[in-house]
XYZ file of C-alpha atoms in Angstrom:
699
model
C -112.353 160.603 223.425
C -112.357 159.019 226.915
C -113.781 162.229 228.384
C -116.655 162.232 225.839
C -117.436 158.591 226.574
C -117.401 159.369 230.305
C -119.848 162.255 229.764
C -122.108 160.000 227.733
C -122.060 157.366 230.497
C -123.057 160.015 233.040
C -125.920 161.145 230.812
C -127.108 157.566 230.407
C -126.957 156.912 234.158
C -128.795 160.170 234.837
C -131.442 159.241 232.301
C -131.847 155.687 233.584
C -132.049 156.829 237.197
C -134.576 159.579 236.558
C -136.380 159.961 233.247
C -136.214 156.361 232.084
C -137.930 155.104 235.212
C -140.729 157.596 234.702
C -140.813 156.684 231.013
C -141.349 153.023 231.815
C -143.953 153.491 234.569
C -146.079 155.887 232.544
C -149.236 154.200 231.375
C -149.545 153.713 227.640
C -152.489 156.124 227.618
C -150.344 158.809 229.258
C -147.588 158.354 226.703
C -150.043 158.523 223.814
C -151.757 161.634 225.218
C -148.383 163.341 225.758
C -147.481 162.664 222.132
C -150.555 164.633 221.041
C -149.937 167.445 223.546
C -146.622 168.866 222.350
C -147.955 172.404 222.070
C -146.824 175.669 223.560
C -148.996 178.794 223.474
C -146.998 181.931 222.678
C -149.740 184.498 222.034
C -153.430 184.399 222.902
C -154.690 187.898 222.051
C -151.868 189.606 223.964
C -150.921 193.038 222.621
C -147.244 192.884 221.748
C -146.048 195.951 219.859
C -143.470 196.227 217.092
C -140.750 198.849 217.610
C -140.316 201.621 215.038
C -138.979 200.400 211.665
C -135.954 202.703 211.968
C -134.755 200.774 215.045
C -134.608 197.433 213.220
C -131.322 195.778 212.183
C -129.303 198.151 214.383
C -128.091 195.753 217.091
C -125.408 193.085 216.991
C -126.555 189.466 217.093
C -127.272 189.091 220.784
C -127.584 185.958 222.893
C -129.776 184.807 225.750
C -127.708 182.809 228.231
C -130.540 180.468 229.212
C -131.208 179.595 225.555
C -127.523 179.019 224.814
C -127.345 176.669 227.797
C -130.293 174.710 226.407
C -128.590 174.602 222.981
C -125.396 173.185 224.525
C -127.371 170.563 226.446
C -129.237 169.440 223.311
C -126.070 169.362 221.200
C -124.252 167.297 223.834
C -127.049 164.704 223.628
C -127.064 164.810 219.800
C -123.277 164.393 219.807
C -123.802 160.977 221.414
C -125.059 159.853 217.997
C -121.872 160.778 216.135
C -120.545 157.209 216.064
C -123.788 155.574 214.948
C -124.193 154.492 211.333
C -126.852 156.806 209.934
C -128.857 154.156 208.107
C -128.831 151.742 211.066
C -129.896 154.527 213.417
C -132.722 155.611 211.117
C -133.950 152.032 210.823
C -133.988 151.751 214.616
C -135.790 155.051 215.193
C -138.311 154.327 212.425
C -139.207 151.034 214.105
C -139.678 152.848 217.426
C -141.601 155.784 215.967
C -144.794 156.001 218.028
C -146.770 157.294 215.036
C -145.478 154.644 212.615
C -148.893 153.001 212.165
C -150.700 156.241 211.274
C -149.586 156.149 207.635
C -150.272 152.412 207.410
C -153.821 152.922 208.706
C -154.426 155.900 206.409
C -153.072 154.059 203.355
C -155.204 150.980 204.000
C -158.462 152.613 205.094
C -158.534 156.245 203.932
C -156.323 156.091 200.816
C -155.377 159.784 200.709
C -153.919 161.360 197.598
C -150.119 161.728 197.820
C -149.858 160.314 201.335
C -146.593 161.275 203.044
C -145.543 162.165 206.564
C -146.085 165.822 205.610
C -149.707 164.968 204.685
C -150.244 163.543 208.173
C -148.620 166.503 209.936
C -150.626 169.097 208.041
C -153.932 167.274 208.524
C -153.222 167.126 212.243
C -152.618 170.886 212.362
C -155.536 171.955 210.148
C -157.866 169.741 212.199
C -156.583 171.253 215.472
C -156.313 174.986 214.717
C -158.583 177.492 212.918
C -156.151 177.864 210.009
C -159.008 178.729 207.652
C -161.724 181.223 208.690
C -164.473 178.925 207.425
C -167.430 180.923 208.792
C -166.142 184.203 207.360
C -165.547 182.631 203.930
C -168.958 180.918 203.944
C -170.713 184.203 204.777
C -168.850 186.307 202.198
C -167.335 185.274 198.877
C -167.324 181.507 199.561
C -163.877 181.520 197.958
C -160.312 181.606 199.237
C -156.775 181.024 197.980
C -153.904 179.332 199.778
C -150.211 179.789 198.981
C -147.671 177.093 199.761
C -143.951 177.909 200.003
C -141.200 175.262 199.826
C -144.005 172.803 199.136
C -142.566 169.870 197.147
C -143.788 167.256 196.668
C -147.219 168.819 197.401
C -148.579 166.852 200.362
C -149.747 169.952 202.300
C -151.897 170.809 199.260
C -153.461 167.363 198.950
C -153.960 167.191 202.722
C -155.700 170.578 202.718
C -157.868 169.461 199.810
C -158.839 166.313 201.728
C -159.765 168.312 204.844
C -161.776 170.876 202.873
C -163.694 168.255 200.880
C -164.609 166.270 203.992
C -165.236 169.137 206.434
C -166.639 172.128 204.545
C -169.385 172.768 202.032
C -169.704 175.255 199.215
C -166.231 176.732 199.684
C -164.343 177.260 196.428
C -160.601 176.939 196.811
C -157.635 177.817 194.609
C -153.944 177.467 195.333
C -150.484 178.560 194.231
C -147.246 176.877 195.237
C -143.586 177.821 195.041
C -140.835 175.296 195.615
C -137.345 174.583 194.349
C -137.901 173.522 190.756
C -137.344 169.739 190.459
C -136.639 170.228 186.732
C -133.862 172.771 187.341
C -130.683 170.730 187.489
C -128.736 173.529 189.193
C -130.680 173.008 192.455
C -128.796 170.988 195.037
C -130.382 167.810 196.369
C -129.354 168.831 199.898
C -131.974 171.595 199.795
C -134.542 170.179 197.359
C -137.125 167.404 197.275
C -137.186 166.326 193.631
C -140.348 164.178 193.794
C -142.457 165.544 190.910
C -145.299 162.968 190.813
C -147.830 165.639 191.784
C -146.072 168.694 190.345
C -145.911 167.491 186.734
C -149.723 167.134 186.600
C -150.455 170.505 188.247
C -147.776 172.742 186.708
C -150.154 175.653 186.068
C -150.441 176.124 189.855
C -146.673 176.248 190.452
C -144.568 179.396 190.352
C -140.814 178.872 189.996
C -140.040 182.570 190.056
C -138.226 184.964 187.764
C -135.214 182.674 187.247
C -137.115 179.343 187.203
C -135.125 177.961 190.133
C -138.081 178.242 192.517
C -135.722 179.665 195.162
C -137.842 181.766 197.564
C -134.616 183.290 198.949
C -134.224 185.272 195.718
C -136.114 188.579 196.088
C -137.043 188.688 192.375
C -138.678 185.281 192.746
C -140.636 186.476 195.765
C -141.692 189.584 193.822
C -142.940 187.418 190.964
C -145.010 185.358 193.388
C -146.480 188.546 194.887
C -147.358 189.822 191.399
C -148.898 186.491 190.398
C -150.977 186.523 193.581
C -152.434 189.972 192.909
C -155.223 188.486 190.781
C -156.209 186.160 193.625
C -158.501 187.495 196.307
C -158.797 186.280 199.895
C -155.414 184.683 200.543
C -156.300 183.237 203.928
C -153.614 180.591 204.342
C -149.871 180.494 203.668
C -147.707 177.518 204.578
C -143.909 177.361 204.581
C -142.381 173.908 204.971
C -138.802 174.628 203.942
C -135.731 172.876 205.256
C -132.136 172.085 204.330
C -130.212 168.858 204.907
C -128.080 169.575 207.979
C -126.740 166.023 208.410
C -123.157 167.290 208.262
C -123.733 170.233 210.645
C -126.188 168.772 213.169
C -125.360 171.264 215.909
C -126.058 174.383 213.817
C -129.341 173.533 212.084
C -131.050 176.685 213.330
C -128.278 178.999 212.143
C -128.178 177.360 208.703
C -131.941 177.822 208.278
C -132.527 181.324 209.643
C -132.176 183.032 206.251
C -134.749 180.679 204.705
C -137.176 181.206 207.588
C -136.733 184.979 207.290
C -137.558 184.905 203.558
C -140.565 182.629 204.062
C -141.902 184.954 206.767
C -141.401 188.185 204.829
C -143.025 186.656 201.731
C -146.006 185.486 203.776
C -146.518 188.868 205.439
C -146.665 190.530 201.998
C -149.323 188.140 200.711
C -151.725 187.347 203.534
C -155.210 188.839 203.886
C -156.559 190.194 207.174
C -157.744 187.327 209.335
C -155.537 184.808 207.533
C -153.125 182.197 208.910
C -149.448 181.387 208.483
C -147.866 177.996 209.185
C -144.051 178.015 209.408
C -141.791 175.038 209.997
C -138.866 175.835 212.275
C -136.493 173.792 214.378
C -134.901 175.002 217.618
C -135.511 178.488 219.072
C -132.166 179.221 220.715
C -130.775 182.000 218.514
C -131.389 185.715 218.458
C -133.083 186.019 215.070
C -135.365 183.028 215.572
C -136.612 184.739 218.730
C -136.959 187.966 216.710
C -138.934 186.241 213.937
C -141.330 184.695 216.422
C -141.704 188.081 218.106
C -142.477 189.646 214.707
C -145.171 187.014 214.147
C -146.468 187.459 217.680
C -147.041 191.147 216.948
C -148.678 190.493 213.560
C -151.110 187.738 214.593
C -153.641 187.546 217.398
C -152.800 183.907 218.148
C -149.463 182.109 217.915
C -148.574 178.601 219.076
C -145.617 176.300 218.525
C -146.538 172.663 217.982
C -144.762 169.412 217.334
C -147.333 167.203 215.613
C -147.669 163.630 216.869
C -146.713 162.448 213.378
C -143.473 164.450 213.393
C -140.510 162.195 214.211
C -140.053 162.442 217.967
C -136.260 162.590 218.035
C -135.778 165.565 215.706
C -136.109 169.284 216.435
C -138.887 169.971 213.915
C -141.758 172.148 215.146
C -144.373 174.376 213.487
C -145.287 177.948 214.331
C -149.059 178.200 213.927
C -150.146 181.824 213.459
C -153.864 182.654 213.129
C -155.968 185.817 212.721
C -153.533 188.122 210.904
C -153.865 191.804 211.838
C -153.678 192.749 208.168
C -151.529 194.391 205.462
C -152.035 197.841 206.990
C -150.356 196.705 210.198
C -147.233 195.257 208.543
C -146.829 197.600 205.547
C -144.642 200.202 207.371
C -142.097 197.448 208.044
C -141.973 195.667 204.689
C -139.466 197.955 203.002
C -137.051 197.554 205.913
C -137.487 193.784 205.919
C -137.028 193.553 202.151
C -133.698 195.412 202.369
C -132.272 192.359 204.158
C -134.121 189.747 202.104
C -131.464 188.743 199.596
C -128.570 188.127 201.980
C -130.420 187.432 205.202
C -130.255 189.417 208.431
C -126.632 189.912 209.486
C -127.644 191.982 212.511
C -130.386 191.315 215.034
C -133.810 192.032 213.515
C -134.799 193.772 216.760
C -132.696 195.254 219.542
C -132.753 193.043 222.604
C -134.242 195.769 224.780
C -137.154 196.192 222.321
C -138.436 192.679 223.062
C -140.441 192.505 226.305
C -138.918 190.500 229.144
C -142.169 188.526 229.476
C -141.836 187.385 225.868
C -138.189 186.343 226.345
C -139.212 184.376 229.436
C -141.930 182.619 227.424
C -139.439 181.682 224.694
C -137.081 180.179 227.303
C -139.960 178.084 228.686
C -140.932 177.039 225.171
C -137.362 176.037 224.268
C -137.003 174.039 227.472
C -140.347 172.317 226.825
C -139.383 170.992 223.366
C -135.697 170.430 224.125
C -136.383 168.229 227.170
C -138.777 166.029 225.208
C -136.345 165.640 222.334
C -133.467 164.731 224.641
C -135.652 162.197 226.404
C -136.524 160.457 223.128
C -132.925 160.447 221.850
C -131.546 158.956 225.052
C -134.282 156.339 225.187
C -133.503 155.392 221.580
C -129.806 155.078 222.458
C -130.552 152.785 225.389
C -132.832 150.581 223.291
C -130.527 150.536 220.229
C -128.776 147.320 221.258
C -131.626 145.943 223.320
C -133.361 142.732 222.290
C -135.982 142.906 225.043
C -139.169 141.532 223.392
C -141.430 143.137 226.024
C -140.072 146.571 225.147
C -140.802 146.031 221.439
C -144.248 144.648 222.239
C -145.005 147.759 224.292
C -144.058 150.160 221.502
C -146.166 148.195 219.013
C -149.199 148.587 221.253
C -148.569 152.322 221.495
C -148.218 152.570 217.705
C -151.655 151.020 217.260
C -153.156 153.317 219.913
C -151.645 156.415 218.287
C -153.085 155.465 214.876
C -156.539 154.900 216.390
C -156.423 158.208 218.278
C -155.261 160.092 215.172
C -158.193 158.839 213.085
C -160.702 159.424 215.887
C -159.561 162.830 217.173
C -159.107 164.388 213.736
C -162.210 162.737 212.281
C -160.370 161.537 209.189
C -162.831 160.263 206.595
C -162.344 158.760 203.183
C -162.495 161.252 200.323
C -165.372 160.108 198.128
C -164.579 162.441 195.231
C -162.554 165.533 194.457
C -158.950 164.375 194.218
C -156.689 166.923 192.546
C -154.741 164.426 190.436
C -155.439 160.958 191.795
C -153.254 158.214 193.211
C -153.664 156.045 190.126
C -152.138 158.697 187.861
C -149.338 159.532 190.299
C -148.426 155.896 190.873
C -147.694 155.421 187.167
C -144.265 154.838 185.680
C -141.597 156.746 187.596
C -138.729 158.547 185.912
C -136.177 158.037 188.682
C -136.556 155.074 191.008
C -133.842 156.150 193.416
C -132.893 153.179 195.550
C -130.581 155.371 197.616
C -132.873 157.907 199.269
C -130.271 158.795 201.862
C -126.883 159.568 200.402
C -125.112 159.864 203.765
C -123.654 156.542 204.886
C -121.646 155.600 207.940
C -121.476 157.656 211.099
C -121.020 161.425 211.340
C -117.483 160.948 212.676
C -116.592 158.561 209.838
C -117.838 161.045 207.253
C -115.777 163.802 208.873
C -112.663 161.620 208.894
C -113.024 160.913 205.155
C -112.708 164.640 204.422
C -109.104 164.593 205.682
C -107.869 161.546 203.756
C -105.168 162.023 201.078
C -106.663 162.717 197.595
C -105.874 159.251 196.202
C -107.500 157.528 199.197
C -110.559 159.748 198.885
C -110.815 158.871 195.200
C -110.619 155.171 196.055
C -113.394 155.700 198.598
C -115.590 157.246 195.908
C -115.008 154.190 193.704
C -115.839 151.866 196.590
C -118.989 153.845 197.366
C -120.111 153.447 193.773
C -120.018 149.657 194.085
C -123.269 150.011 196.094
C -124.994 150.849 192.812
C -125.974 147.832 190.777
C -125.356 148.199 187.039
C -127.463 146.074 184.711
C -125.574 146.806 181.489
C -122.418 145.144 180.237
C -119.692 146.816 178.185
C -120.629 147.167 174.487
C -124.282 146.461 175.263
C -126.750 148.763 173.491
C -130.421 149.772 173.447
C -132.232 150.942 170.296
C -134.966 153.604 170.206
C -137.314 154.890 167.522
C -138.957 158.310 167.914
C -141.026 158.983 164.820
C -143.423 161.469 166.363
C -142.314 165.039 166.975
C -144.069 167.085 169.641
C -146.585 169.514 168.119
C -144.695 172.512 169.454
C -141.724 173.431 171.579
C -142.162 174.744 175.108
C -138.859 176.496 175.634
C -138.123 177.498 179.212
C -135.095 179.576 180.207
C -133.723 180.516 183.591
C -130.660 180.938 185.738
C -127.502 179.543 184.139
C -125.715 176.743 185.983
C -122.476 174.891 185.282
C -122.692 172.067 187.837
C -125.433 169.456 187.564
C -126.500 169.258 191.196
C -129.668 167.223 190.637
C -131.160 165.134 187.856
C -134.401 163.271 187.284
C -132.308 160.862 185.193
C -129.765 159.772 187.809
C -129.929 158.538 191.399
C -129.095 161.101 194.067
C -126.440 158.823 195.501
C -124.613 158.385 192.188
C -124.706 162.092 191.380
C -123.408 162.991 194.835
C -120.422 160.688 194.260
C -119.765 162.231 190.827
C -119.871 165.765 192.231
C -117.648 164.706 195.125
C -115.079 163.492 192.590
C -115.312 166.780 190.674
C -114.878 168.826 193.860
C -111.813 166.792 194.794
C -110.253 167.197 191.329
C -110.820 170.965 191.451
C -109.372 171.184 194.969
C -106.144 169.436 193.952
C -106.081 171.213 190.565
C -106.074 167.912 188.665
C -107.710 168.371 185.258
C -108.958 165.390 183.291
C -110.621 165.018 179.906
C -112.980 162.105 179.493
C -113.263 160.404 177.069
C -109.518 160.584 176.523
C -108.020 161.893 173.293
C -106.656 158.401 172.582
C -110.110 156.761 172.924
C -111.690 159.310 170.595
C -108.935 158.926 168.005
C -109.357 155.145 168.106
C -113.109 155.499 167.510
C -112.563 157.985 164.666
C -110.180 155.543 163.009
C -112.919 152.885 163.094
C -115.768 155.072 161.872
C -114.651 157.970 159.725
C -113.191 155.889 156.925
C -116.770 154.816 156.156
C -118.820 157.049 153.892
C -121.697 159.091 155.277
C -120.511 159.076 158.892
C -119.974 162.070 161.148
C -118.801 162.304 164.781
C -119.536 165.162 167.195
C -117.422 165.030 170.365
C -118.336 166.504 173.738
C -116.592 165.920 177.073
C -117.764 164.661 180.452
C -116.294 167.313 182.758
C -117.136 169.204 185.935
C -118.655 171.988 183.792
C -122.022 171.720 182.034
C -122.560 174.058 179.075
C -125.886 173.537 177.337
C -125.424 176.522 174.975
C -122.372 174.802 173.490
C -124.341 171.552 173.217
C -127.230 173.309 171.423
C -125.015 175.216 168.967
C -122.875 172.191 168.076
C -125.907 169.977 167.450
C -127.533 172.795 165.427
C -124.392 173.270 163.312
C -123.985 169.525 162.743
C -127.522 169.000 161.436
C -127.343 172.010 159.126
C -124.559 170.271 157.207
C -125.773 166.648 157.186
C -126.576 164.897 153.923
C -129.421 162.418 153.656
C -128.351 158.936 154.689
C -125.599 160.143 157.028
C -125.089 158.394 160.381
C -124.299 160.789 163.247
C -122.327 159.593 166.292
C -122.269 161.599 169.527
C -119.499 161.028 172.072
C -119.496 162.524 175.576
C -123.085 163.741 175.178
C -124.818 164.391 178.514
C -128.068 162.613 179.371
C -128.405 164.289 182.771
C -130.717 167.192 181.911
C -134.195 167.780 180.511
C -132.648 170.068 177.924
C -130.120 167.513 176.629
C -132.609 164.632 176.476
C -135.231 166.898 174.898
C -132.744 168.027 172.254
C -131.760 164.421 171.486
C -135.448 163.500 171.223
C -136.033 166.324 168.699
C -133.123 165.463 166.408
C -133.726 161.702 166.617
C -137.021 162.255 164.789
C -134.953 163.084 161.695
C -133.184 159.692 161.752
C -134.316 156.121 161.194
C -133.272 155.035 164.689
C -131.189 155.922 167.737
C -128.816 153.483 169.466
C -127.089 154.033 172.810
C -124.064 151.826 173.484
C -122.095 151.665 176.751
C -118.292 151.578 176.585
C -115.591 151.285 179.233
C -113.404 153.833 177.423
C -116.034 156.243 176.088
C -118.876 156.203 178.575
C -121.631 156.287 175.965
C -121.686 156.162 172.201
C -124.951 157.564 170.824
C -125.541 156.578 167.192
C -128.269 158.193 165.078
C -128.701 156.053 161.962
C -129.581 157.364 158.477
C -130.486 161.045 158.452
C -133.721 162.027 156.669
C -134.105 165.726 155.901
C -136.905 167.055 158.104
C -137.842 170.732 157.808
C -139.830 170.768 161.051
C -136.863 169.384 162.995
C -134.571 172.015 161.440
C -137.063 174.786 162.225
C -137.285 173.552 165.828
C -133.474 173.522 166.068
C -133.302 177.050 164.710
C -135.896 178.196 167.256
C -133.939 176.525 170.068
C -130.644 178.014 168.885
C -132.084 181.545 168.657
C -133.643 181.190 172.137
C -130.346 179.904 173.557
C -128.405 182.836 172.069
C -130.913 185.289 173.551
C -130.729 183.536 176.926
C -126.931 183.735 176.787
C -127.132 187.458 176.080
C -129.225 187.900 179.228
C -126.935 185.721 181.348
C -129.433 182.845 181.395
C -129.671 179.403 179.802
C -132.273 177.155 178.188
C -133.574 174.741 180.826
C -136.263 172.856 178.899
C -137.385 172.680 175.283
C -140.294 170.286 175.867
C -142.447 170.281 179.002
C -141.513 167.439 181.378
C -144.906 165.736 181.057
C -144.717 165.739 177.230
C -141.105 164.574 177.316
C -141.865 161.670 179.663
C -144.837 160.592 177.573
C -143.047 160.779 174.219
C -139.468 159.752 174.933
C -138.745 156.241 176.238
C -135.102 157.181 176.652
C -136.147 159.071 179.831
C -136.810 155.757 181.548
C -133.425 154.169 180.785
C -131.300 157.333 181.088
C -130.608 156.597 184.769
C -128.897 153.324 183.881
C -126.796 155.053 181.200
C -125.832 157.881 183.541
C -124.727 155.429 186.215
C -122.489 153.850 183.570
C -121.101 157.274 182.627
C -120.307 158.071 186.275
C -118.694 154.668 186.849
C -116.392 154.990 183.843
C -115.679 158.662 184.659
C -114.562 158.056 188.249
C -112.514 154.983 187.301
C -110.745 157.046 184.642
C -110.185 159.843 187.189
C -108.718 157.331 189.666
C -106.463 155.845 186.950
C -105.068 159.250 185.946
C -104.594 160.284 189.582
C -102.726 157.050 190.346
C -100.368 157.731 187.421
C -99.652 161.257 188.681
C -99.219 160.119 192.297
C -96.945 157.220 191.408
């Protein structure tokens, strides 16, 4: 520990004595201009040649010493952050972000549709590079299609729309997007952005693939996108903005992401028209197959640059590979079969042999890596030095720069207000939200603290989970209830099936933070082989004793466990309603409200009852009471249709994901808007019960 601190002190002294002095004496204009000049030209009509397809994937993963040295230097600087609380550090760096005022200025004066940091980055790139061959399109069909991979929440699309509507005339544009499906609860929040404000209103443009996960790393999903795109002519732009949360492996971000980048690239090369452009988000360029991917792109496109937009956070490794003027399908087609062979599992060998990549190209990649690495290190170290500083002059200086950057952004990229032509509209998207997640970042404390927690004894880890949950404010008290009345059935079902999942990794009806705690508890219980059943047998028996002596009452019991089984839920609800007599009250215990399927099913059956009441209990989680059954043929027909579809999905190894489209469900079912509160109650009671049972075993 002392050695690490000593190294950090040396780095700080080195920075203060050299770079920091230069950083302070630079004029504000120089600093602003440098922010907008983070670009490195890789290819400008050079003629790099691809080796024969038969030579690909033959070599071991090789290394370039100079790049590995740069990787070690960057990781040693990033390691200085390991003891900083993540939220405090992010607050500090956000305040010092030179481009912080850009979004404020845009929101106040331009009012773009779905304004996010991604919107700003894309607009900067499309205004700086010939991503779209405007003259060619204007002189030919006047129509083009763009495809957007890993696109949620959709800001590249709205940014492109804004640029087209304010910079071109008479060009007709269509688009298709693929992203991890925010309505598929088997997708992990560490790899998915679940913001669906734009998606739910534009679903016809979104392709979630063969299995409805939206995972571009599944070859069948990529094939479905290719097939869907066959009816679209002139695909002149493909963007790929994918990433994965690497908070817990900060030193290996590039290695974690290489498979995703490979799939995005191969998909793009299959789809793009001659003369088109490809925009790929990457991070560092230290490893063999990142160099190989960029070489592949450098052979396929006439122009390739790597850029860090001014609106990209300065201290991270994010960059974009901007590829323009594609040589065409004929050029790449001999290589596609070979590339697709390695699509599903990612390249385990080097894509190209080291000796097949020209020395001049390797040299250029070393220069490029040094260029971006040195700037990132400079920003990180400056942020460290200023973290505990209360120098008002320093803060005043950064505020001036923030204003200058916003002014330059608007001026240089000629950003104008969009008079008409929004795709959805801010007013519609700013309506009532399903999940108002107050905990956007689920990682708390420092990196070292999070690592230490992994090695605590099971009981201490369980106590930590309970303590973490206290950060979530619950507004319901035990035995409190909410009543609902759903008299109107949807006109028709919209049953959607896809890949089966047994762990709920994401939910529109629960905060990310709460669900991460619940899944952490489940993982711990599995690891120590400690099985629990919640609600307990005793709690259920006590409830049955209170209810079942009354006439016309029925109870259906499920369990909150680490395994989600929606086929069982569908069949048990179907069986129960087939046997109900008019006037019967149905009580559901342990029923999940985490998925679109479960809430949709509850919405359907509730239309056959006078009312629905959800009550929170310390011992049961939730008690869902459906009062006074009224025979309803349409409800029974819907249930039969759902049951048949679920059985067929089971036969094919799939599961029912939705029975009502999300937009229809949100509009017709008020329960969607209070489900988060109920699910937080379920998780609280579940983890407290798990802790109680674990304490009994341990003691």
